[in-house]
mmCIF file of C-alpha atoms in Angstrom:
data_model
loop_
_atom_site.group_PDB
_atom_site.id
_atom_site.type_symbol
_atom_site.label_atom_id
_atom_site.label_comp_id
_atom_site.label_asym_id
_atom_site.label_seq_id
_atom_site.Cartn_x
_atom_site.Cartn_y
_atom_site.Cartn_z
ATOM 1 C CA UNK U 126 127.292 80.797 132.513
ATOM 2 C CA UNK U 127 127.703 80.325 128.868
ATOM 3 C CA UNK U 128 124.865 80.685 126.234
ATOM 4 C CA UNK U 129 124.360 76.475 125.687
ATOM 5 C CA UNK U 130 123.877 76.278 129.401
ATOM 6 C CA UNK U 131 121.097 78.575 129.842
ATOM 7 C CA UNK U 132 119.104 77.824 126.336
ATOM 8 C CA UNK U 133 119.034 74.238 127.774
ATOM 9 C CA UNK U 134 118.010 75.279 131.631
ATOM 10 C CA UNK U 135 115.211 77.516 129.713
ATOM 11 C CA UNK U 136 114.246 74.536 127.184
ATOM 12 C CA UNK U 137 113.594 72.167 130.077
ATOM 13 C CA UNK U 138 111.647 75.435 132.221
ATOM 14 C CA UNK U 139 109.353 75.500 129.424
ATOM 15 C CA UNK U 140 108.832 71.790 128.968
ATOM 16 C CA UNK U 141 108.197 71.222 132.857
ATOM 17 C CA UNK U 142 105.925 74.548 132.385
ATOM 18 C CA UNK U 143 103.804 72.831 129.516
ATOM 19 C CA UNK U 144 103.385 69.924 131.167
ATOM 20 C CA UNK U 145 101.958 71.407 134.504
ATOM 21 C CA UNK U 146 100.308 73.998 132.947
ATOM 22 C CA UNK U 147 98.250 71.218 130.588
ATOM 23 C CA UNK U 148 98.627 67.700 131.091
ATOM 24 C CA UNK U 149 96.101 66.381 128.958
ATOM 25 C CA UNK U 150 97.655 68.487 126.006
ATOM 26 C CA UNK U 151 101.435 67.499 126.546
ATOM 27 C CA UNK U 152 100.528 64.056 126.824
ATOM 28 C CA UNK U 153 98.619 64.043 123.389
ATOM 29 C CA UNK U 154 101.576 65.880 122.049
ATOM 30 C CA UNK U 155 104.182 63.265 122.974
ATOM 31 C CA UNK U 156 101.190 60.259 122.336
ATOM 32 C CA UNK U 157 101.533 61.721 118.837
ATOM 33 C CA UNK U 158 105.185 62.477 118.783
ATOM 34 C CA UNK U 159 105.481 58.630 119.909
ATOM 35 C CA UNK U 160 102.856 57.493 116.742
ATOM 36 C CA UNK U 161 105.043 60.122 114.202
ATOM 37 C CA UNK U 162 108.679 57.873 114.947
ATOM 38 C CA UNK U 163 106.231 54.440 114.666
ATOM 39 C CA UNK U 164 104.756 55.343 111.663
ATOM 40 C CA UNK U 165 108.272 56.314 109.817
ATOM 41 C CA UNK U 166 110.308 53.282 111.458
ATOM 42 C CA UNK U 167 108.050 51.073 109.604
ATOM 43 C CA UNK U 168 108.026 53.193 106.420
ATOM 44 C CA UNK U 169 112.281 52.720 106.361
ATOM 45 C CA UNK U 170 111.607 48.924 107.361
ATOM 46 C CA UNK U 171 109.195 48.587 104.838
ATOM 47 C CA UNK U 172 111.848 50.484 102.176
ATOM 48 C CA UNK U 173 114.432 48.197 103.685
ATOM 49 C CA UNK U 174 112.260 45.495 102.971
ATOM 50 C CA UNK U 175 111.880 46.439 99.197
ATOM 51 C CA UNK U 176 115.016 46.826 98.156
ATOM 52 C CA UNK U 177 116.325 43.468 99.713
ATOM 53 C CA UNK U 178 113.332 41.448 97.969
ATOM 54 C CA UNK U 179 114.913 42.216 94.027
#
């Protein structure tokens, strides 16, 4: 097996541990991984925005 292959295997281990282990945690972790890409989408849009209005 080559290195890429098992990093990955272990990478999802650990996820699938986390999210057994503690549920509530791992799903306030990705509940503010989800409001972390929200918040900067509408900062670009709102740069976006900006630019275009000159």
């Amino acid at each position: 097996m080559n290195v890429k292959k098992i990093a990955g295997l272990a990478g999802i281990a650990l996820v699938l541990f986390f999210v057994i282990a503690q549920p509530g945690q791992a799903a306030g972790l990705v509940g503010n991984i989800v409001d972390f890409l929200r918040s900067s989408a509408e900062s670009v849009i709102t740069f976006v925005s900006n630019v275009f209005k000159r």
